PDB file of C-alpha atoms in Angstrom:
ATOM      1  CA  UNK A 186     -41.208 -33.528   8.589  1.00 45.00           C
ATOM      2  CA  UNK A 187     -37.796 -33.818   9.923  1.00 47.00           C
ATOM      3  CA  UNK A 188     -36.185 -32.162   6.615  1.00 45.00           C
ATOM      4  CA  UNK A 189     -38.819 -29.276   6.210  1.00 48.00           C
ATOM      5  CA  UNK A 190     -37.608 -28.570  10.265  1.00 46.00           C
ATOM      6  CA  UNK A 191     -34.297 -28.378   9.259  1.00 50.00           C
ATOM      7  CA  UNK A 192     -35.138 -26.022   6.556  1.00 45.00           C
ATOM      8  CA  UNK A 193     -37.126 -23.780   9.023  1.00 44.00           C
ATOM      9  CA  UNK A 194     -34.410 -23.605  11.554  1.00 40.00           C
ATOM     10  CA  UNK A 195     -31.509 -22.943   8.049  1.00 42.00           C
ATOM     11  CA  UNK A 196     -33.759 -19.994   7.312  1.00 42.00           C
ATOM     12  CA  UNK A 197     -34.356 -18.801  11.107  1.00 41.00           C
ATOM     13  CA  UNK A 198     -30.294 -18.241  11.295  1.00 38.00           C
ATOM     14  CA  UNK A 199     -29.581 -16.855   7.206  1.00 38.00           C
ATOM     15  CA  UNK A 200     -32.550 -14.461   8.379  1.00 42.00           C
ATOM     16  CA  UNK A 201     -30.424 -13.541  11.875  1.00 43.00           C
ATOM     17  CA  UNK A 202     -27.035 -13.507   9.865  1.00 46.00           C
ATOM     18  CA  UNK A 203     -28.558 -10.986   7.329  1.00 48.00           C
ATOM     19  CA  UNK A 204     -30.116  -8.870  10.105  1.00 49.00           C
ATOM     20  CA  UNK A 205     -26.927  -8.736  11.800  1.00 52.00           C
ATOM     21  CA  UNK A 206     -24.707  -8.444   8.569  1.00 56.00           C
ATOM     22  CA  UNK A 207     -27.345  -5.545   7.764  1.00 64.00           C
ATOM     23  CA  UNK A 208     -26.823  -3.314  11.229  1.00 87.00           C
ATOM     24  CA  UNK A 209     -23.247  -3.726  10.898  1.00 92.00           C
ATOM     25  CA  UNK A 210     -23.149  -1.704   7.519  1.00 92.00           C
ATOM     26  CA  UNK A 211     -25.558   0.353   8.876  1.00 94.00           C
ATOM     27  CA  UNK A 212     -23.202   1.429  11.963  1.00 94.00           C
ATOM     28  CA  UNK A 213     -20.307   0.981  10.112  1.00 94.00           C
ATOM     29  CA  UNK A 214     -21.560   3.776   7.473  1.00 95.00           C
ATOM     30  CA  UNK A 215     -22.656   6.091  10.598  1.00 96.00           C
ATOM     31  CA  UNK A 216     -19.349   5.252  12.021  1.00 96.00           C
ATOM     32  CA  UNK A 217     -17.474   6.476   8.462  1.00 96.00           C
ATOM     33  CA  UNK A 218     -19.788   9.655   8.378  1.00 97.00           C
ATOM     34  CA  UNK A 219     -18.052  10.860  11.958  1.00 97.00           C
ATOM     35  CA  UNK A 220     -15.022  10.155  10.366  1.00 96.00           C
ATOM     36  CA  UNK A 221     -15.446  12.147   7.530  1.00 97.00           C
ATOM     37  CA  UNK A 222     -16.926  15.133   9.800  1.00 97.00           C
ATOM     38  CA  UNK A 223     -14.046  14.793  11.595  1.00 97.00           C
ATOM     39  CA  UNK A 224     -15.616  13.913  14.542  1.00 97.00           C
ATOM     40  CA  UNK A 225     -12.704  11.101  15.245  1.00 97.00           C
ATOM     41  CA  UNK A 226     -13.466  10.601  19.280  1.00 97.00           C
ATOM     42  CA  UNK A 227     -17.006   9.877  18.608  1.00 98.00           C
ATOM     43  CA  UNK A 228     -16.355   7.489  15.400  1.00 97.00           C
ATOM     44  CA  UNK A 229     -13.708   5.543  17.770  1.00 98.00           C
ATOM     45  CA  UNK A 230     -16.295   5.353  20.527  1.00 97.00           C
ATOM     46  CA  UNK A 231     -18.498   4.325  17.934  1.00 97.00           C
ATOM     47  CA  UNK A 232     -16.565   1.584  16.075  1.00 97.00           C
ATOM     48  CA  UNK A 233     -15.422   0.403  19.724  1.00 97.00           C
ATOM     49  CA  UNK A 234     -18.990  -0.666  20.255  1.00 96.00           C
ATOM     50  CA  UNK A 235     -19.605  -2.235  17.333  1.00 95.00           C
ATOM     51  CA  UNK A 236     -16.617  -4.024  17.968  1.00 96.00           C
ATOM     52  CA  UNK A 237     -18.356  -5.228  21.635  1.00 94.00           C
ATOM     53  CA  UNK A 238     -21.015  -6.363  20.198  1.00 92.00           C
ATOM     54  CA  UNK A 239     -22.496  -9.396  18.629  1.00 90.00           C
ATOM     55  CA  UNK A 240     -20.562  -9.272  15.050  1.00 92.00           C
ATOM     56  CA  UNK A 241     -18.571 -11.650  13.418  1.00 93.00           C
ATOM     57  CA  UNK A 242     -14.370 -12.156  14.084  1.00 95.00           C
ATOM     58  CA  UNK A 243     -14.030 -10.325  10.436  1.00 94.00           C
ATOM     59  CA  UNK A 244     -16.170  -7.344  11.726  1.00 95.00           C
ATOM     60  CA  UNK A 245     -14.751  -6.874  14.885  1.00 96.00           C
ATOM     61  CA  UNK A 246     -11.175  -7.405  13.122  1.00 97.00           C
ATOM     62  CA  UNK A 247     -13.326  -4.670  10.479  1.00 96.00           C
ATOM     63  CA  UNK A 248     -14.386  -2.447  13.776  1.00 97.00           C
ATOM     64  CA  UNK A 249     -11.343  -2.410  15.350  1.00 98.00           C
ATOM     65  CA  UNK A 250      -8.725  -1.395  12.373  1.00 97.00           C
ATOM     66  CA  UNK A 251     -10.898   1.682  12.090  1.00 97.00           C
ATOM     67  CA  UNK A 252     -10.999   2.859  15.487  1.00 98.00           C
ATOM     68  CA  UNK A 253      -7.292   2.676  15.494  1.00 98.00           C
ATOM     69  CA  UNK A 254      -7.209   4.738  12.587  1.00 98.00           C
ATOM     70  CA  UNK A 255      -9.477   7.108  14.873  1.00 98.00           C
ATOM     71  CA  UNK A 256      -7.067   7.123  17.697  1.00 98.00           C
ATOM     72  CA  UNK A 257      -4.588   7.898  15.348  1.00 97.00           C
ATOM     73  CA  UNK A 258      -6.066  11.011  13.731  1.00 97.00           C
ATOM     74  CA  UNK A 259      -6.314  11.900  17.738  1.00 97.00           C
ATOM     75  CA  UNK A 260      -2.804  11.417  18.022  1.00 97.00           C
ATOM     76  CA  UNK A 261      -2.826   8.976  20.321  1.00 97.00           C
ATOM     77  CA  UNK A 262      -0.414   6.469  18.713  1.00 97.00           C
ATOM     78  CA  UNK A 263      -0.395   4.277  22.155  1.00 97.00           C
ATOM     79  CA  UNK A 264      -3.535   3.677  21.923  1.00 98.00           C
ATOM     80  CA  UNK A 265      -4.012   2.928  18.532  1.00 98.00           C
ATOM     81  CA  UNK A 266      -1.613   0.137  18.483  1.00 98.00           C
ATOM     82  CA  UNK A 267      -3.065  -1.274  21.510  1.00 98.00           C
ATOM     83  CA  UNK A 268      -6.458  -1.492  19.399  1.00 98.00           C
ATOM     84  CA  UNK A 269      -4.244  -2.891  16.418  1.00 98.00           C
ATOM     85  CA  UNK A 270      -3.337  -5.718  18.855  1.00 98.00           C
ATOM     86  CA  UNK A 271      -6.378  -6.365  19.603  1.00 98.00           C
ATOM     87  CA  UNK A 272      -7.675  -7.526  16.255  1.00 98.00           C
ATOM     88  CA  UNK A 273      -8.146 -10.509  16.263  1.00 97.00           C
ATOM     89  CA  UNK A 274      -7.125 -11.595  12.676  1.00 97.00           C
ATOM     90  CA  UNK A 275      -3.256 -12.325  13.015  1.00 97.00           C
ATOM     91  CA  UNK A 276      -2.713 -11.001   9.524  1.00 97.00           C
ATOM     92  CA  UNK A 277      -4.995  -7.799  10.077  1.00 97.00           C
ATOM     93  CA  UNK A 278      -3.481  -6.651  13.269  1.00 98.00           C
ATOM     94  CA  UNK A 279       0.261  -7.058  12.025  1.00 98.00           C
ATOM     95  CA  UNK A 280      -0.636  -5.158   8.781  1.00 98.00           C
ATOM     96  CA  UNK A 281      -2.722  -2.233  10.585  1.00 98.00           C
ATOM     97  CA  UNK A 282      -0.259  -2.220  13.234  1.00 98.00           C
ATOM     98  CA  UNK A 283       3.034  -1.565  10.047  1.00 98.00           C
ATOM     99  CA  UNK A 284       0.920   0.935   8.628  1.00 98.00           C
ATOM    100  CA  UNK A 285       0.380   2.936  12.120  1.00 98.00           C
ATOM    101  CA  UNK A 286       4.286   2.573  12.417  1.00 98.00           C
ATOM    102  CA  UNK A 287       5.306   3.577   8.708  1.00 97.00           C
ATOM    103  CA  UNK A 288       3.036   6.234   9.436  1.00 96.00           C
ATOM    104  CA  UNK A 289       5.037   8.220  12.135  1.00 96.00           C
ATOM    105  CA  UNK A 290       8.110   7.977   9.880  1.00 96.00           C
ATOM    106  CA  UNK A 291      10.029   5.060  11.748  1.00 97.00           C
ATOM    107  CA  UNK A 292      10.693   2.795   8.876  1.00 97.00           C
ATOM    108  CA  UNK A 293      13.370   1.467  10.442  1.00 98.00           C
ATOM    109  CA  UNK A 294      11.183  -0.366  13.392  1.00 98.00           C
ATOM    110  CA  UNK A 295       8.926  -1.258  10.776  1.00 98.00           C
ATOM    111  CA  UNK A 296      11.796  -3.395   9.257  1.00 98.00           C
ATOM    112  CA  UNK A 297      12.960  -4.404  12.798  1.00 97.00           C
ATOM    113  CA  UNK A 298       9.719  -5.944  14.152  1.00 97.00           C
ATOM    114  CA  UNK A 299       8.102  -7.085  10.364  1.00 98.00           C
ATOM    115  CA  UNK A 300      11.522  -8.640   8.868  1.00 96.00           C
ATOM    116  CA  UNK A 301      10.896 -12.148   8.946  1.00 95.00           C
ATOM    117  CA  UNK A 302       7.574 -11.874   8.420  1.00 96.00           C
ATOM    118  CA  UNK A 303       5.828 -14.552   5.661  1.00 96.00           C
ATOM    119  CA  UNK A 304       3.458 -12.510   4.179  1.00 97.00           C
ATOM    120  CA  UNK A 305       3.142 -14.996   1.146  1.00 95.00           C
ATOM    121  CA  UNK A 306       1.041 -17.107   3.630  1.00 95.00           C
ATOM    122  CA  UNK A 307      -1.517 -14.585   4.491  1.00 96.00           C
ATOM    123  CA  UNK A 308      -4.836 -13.856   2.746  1.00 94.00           C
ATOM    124  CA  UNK A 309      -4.245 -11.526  -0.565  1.00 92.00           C
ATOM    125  CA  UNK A 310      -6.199  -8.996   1.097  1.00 89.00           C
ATOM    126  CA  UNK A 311      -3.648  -7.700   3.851  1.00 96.00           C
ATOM    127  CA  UNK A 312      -0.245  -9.365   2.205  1.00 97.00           C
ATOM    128  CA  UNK A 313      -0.822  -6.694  -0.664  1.00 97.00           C
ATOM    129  CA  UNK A 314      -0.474  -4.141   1.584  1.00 97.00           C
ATOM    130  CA  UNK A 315       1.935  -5.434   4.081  1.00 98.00           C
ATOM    131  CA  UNK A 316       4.298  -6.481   1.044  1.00 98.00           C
ATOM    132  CA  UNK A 317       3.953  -2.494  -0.195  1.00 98.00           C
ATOM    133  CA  UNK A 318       4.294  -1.150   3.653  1.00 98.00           C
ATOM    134  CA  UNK A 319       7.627  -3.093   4.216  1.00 98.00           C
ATOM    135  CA  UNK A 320       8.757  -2.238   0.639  1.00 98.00           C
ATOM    136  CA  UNK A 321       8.702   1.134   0.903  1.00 98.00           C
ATOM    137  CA  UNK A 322      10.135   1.106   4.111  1.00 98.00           C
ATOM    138  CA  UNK A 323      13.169  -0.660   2.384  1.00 98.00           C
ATOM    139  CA  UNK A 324      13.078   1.670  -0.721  1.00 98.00           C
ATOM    140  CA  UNK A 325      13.159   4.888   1.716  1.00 98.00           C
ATOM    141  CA  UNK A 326      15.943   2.969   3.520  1.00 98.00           C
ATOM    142  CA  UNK A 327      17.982   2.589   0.604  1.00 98.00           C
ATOM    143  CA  UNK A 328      17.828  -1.413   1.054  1.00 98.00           C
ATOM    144  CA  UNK A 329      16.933  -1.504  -3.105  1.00 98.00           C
ATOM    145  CA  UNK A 330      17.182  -5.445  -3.966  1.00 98.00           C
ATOM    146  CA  UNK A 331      14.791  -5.934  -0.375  1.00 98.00           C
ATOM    147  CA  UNK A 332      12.354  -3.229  -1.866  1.00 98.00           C
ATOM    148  CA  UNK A 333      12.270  -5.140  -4.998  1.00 98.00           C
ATOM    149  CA  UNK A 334      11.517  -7.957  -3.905  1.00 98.00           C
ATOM    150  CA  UNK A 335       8.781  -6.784  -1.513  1.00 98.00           C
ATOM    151  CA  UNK A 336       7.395  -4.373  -3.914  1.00 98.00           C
ATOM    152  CA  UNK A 337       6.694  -7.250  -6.756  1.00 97.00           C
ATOM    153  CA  UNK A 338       5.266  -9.483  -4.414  1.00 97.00           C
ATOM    154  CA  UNK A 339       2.848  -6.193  -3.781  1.00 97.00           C
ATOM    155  CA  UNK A 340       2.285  -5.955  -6.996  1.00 95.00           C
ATOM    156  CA  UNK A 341       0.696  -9.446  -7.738  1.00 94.00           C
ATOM    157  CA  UNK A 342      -1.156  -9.362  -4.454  1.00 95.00           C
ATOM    158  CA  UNK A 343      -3.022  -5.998  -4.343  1.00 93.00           C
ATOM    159  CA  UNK A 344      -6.034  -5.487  -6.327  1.00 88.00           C
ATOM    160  CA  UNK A 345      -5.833  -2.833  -9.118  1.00 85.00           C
ATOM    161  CA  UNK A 346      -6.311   0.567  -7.473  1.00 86.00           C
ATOM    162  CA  UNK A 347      -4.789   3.198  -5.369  1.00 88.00           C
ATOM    163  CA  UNK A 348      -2.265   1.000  -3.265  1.00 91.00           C
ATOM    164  CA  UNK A 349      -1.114  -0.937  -6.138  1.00 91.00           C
ATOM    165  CA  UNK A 350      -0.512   2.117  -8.389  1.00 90.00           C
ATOM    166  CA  UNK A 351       1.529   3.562  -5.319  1.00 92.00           C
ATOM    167  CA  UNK A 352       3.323   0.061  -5.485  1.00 95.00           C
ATOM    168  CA  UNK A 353       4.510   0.434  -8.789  1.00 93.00           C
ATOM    169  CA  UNK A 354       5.651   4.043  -8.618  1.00 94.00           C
ATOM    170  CA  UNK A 355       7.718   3.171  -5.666  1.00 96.00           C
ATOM    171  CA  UNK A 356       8.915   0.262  -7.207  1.00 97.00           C
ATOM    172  CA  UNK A 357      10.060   2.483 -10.815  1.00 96.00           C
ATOM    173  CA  UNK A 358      11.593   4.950  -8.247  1.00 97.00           C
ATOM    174  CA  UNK A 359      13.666   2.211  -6.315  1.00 98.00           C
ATOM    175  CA  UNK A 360      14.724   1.175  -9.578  1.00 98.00           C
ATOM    176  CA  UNK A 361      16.001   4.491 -10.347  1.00 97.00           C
ATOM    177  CA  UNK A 362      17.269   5.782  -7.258  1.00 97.00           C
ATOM    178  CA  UNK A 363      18.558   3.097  -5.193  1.00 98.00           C
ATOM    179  CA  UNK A 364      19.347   0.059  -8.024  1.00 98.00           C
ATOM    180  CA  UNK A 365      20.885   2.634 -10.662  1.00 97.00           C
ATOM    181  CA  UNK A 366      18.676   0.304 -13.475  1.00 97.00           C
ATOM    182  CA  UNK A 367      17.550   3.205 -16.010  1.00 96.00           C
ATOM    183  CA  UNK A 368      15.798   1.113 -18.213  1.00 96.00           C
ATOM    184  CA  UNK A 369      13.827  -0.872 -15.347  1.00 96.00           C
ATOM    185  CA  UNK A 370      12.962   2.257 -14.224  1.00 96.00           C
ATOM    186  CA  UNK A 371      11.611   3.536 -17.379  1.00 96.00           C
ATOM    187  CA  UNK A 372       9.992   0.378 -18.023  1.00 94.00           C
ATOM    188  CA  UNK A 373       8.146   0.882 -14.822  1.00 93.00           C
ATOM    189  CA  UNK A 374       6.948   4.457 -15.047  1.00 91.00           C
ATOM    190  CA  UNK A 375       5.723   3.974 -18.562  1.00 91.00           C
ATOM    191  CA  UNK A 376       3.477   1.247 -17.083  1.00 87.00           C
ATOM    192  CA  UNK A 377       2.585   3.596 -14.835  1.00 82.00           C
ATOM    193  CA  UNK A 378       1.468   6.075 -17.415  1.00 81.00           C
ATOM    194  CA  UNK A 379      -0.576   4.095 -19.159  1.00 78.00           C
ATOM    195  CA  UNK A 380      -2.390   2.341 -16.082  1.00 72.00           C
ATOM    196  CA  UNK A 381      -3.086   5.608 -14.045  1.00 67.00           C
ATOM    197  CA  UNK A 382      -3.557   8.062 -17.178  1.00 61.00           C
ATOM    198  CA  UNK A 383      -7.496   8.016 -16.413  1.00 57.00           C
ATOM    199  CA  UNK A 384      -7.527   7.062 -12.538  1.00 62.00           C
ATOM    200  CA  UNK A 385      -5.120   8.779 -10.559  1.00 61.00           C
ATOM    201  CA  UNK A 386      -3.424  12.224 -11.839  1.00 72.00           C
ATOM    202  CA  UNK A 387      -0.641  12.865  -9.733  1.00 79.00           C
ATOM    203  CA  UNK A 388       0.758   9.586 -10.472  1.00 81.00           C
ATOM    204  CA  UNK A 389       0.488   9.550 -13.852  1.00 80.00           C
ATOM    205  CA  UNK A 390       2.365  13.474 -13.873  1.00 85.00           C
ATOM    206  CA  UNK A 391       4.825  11.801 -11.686  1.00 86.00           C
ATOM    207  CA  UNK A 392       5.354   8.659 -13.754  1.00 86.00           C
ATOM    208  CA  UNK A 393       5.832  10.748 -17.354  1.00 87.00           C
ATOM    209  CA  UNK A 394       8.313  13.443 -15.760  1.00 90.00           C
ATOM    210  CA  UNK A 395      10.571  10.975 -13.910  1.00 90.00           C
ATOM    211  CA  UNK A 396      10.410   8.635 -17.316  1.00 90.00           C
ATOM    212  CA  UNK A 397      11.230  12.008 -19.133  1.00 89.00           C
TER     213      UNK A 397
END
């Protein structure tokens, strides 16, 4: 009796978890579909109560990132890194809070507050991005053996896709521009060539005329 209670109560809360899991993706989807309408102050007014409400740390971390991509489309950078701060995953706020910053053009604070950073130690998911944010931010500095470093560390963190593809172009580009290493740099671009030939077109264009 005892173990089919248990049971009962185990299915009670999966069957709560999945209701809940199932209304966030619902909100979230009517969240993205202001976004994409271009309705930004209603999709951050909308993602801010999701964020209130009963979700989980990863949805409210989730919630939050994307109404501070909201306020940012406002162009109200204040208050978008105040709702980057909020996050409440360490990793996630630091990461949403770079790409805010790189995003204005100040590459140079990005380096200044994310230096000593250890991304190695956070989850793949944002140290992939965070490796490519500060990376670039060297490589458009002109800091070339930083960007390296940062950019392959990018490259065996992200997942394949957009970000990484942009990873590896910068990273052919540093090679070439700021490291003066020709044949790294064709190296590099061919890669990119043959990994973004069907997936992304500009990058592919970009990685057989810079190789040519």
């Amino acid at each position: 009796f005892t173990m089919l209670k248990r049971i009962a109560v185990l299915a009670i809360v999966l069957s709560c978890s999945v209701s809940v899991l199932a209304d966030y993706i619902a909100d979230r989807q009517a969240g993205m579909k202001l976004v994409k309408a271009r309705k930004h102050q209603e999709a951050m007014a909308a993602f801010l109560k999701m964020a209130a409400g009963k979700v989980s740390e990863p949805q409210k971390a989730d919630a939050l990132e994307q109404a501070a991509m909201c306020a940012q489309r406002l162009k109200d950078m204040k208050l978008a890194l105040e709702l980057a701060a909020k996050i409440p995953i360490e990793a996630a706020s630091k990461t949403v809070q770079m790409r805010l910053i790189q995003g204005t053009g100040k590459r140079a604070e990005v380096i200044a507050k994310f230096k000593d950073e250890d991304f190695s130690k956070w989850p793949e998911k944002y140290a992939g991005e965070a490796f490519y944010i500060r990376g670039e931010c060297y490589y458009s500095l002109r800091k070339g053996v930083q960007a390296e470093e940062d950019l392959k560390e990018a490259l065996k963190n992200l997942a394949r896709g957009y970000s990484r593809s942009c990873a590896q172009l910068t990273l052919a580009q540093n090679y070439q521009r700021n490291l003066k290493d020709n044949a790294k740099a064709l190296e590099t671009y061919l890669e990119g060539v043959k990994k973004n030939r069907d997936a992304y077109g500009w990058l592919s264009m970009t990685c057989v005329t810079s190789a040519a």
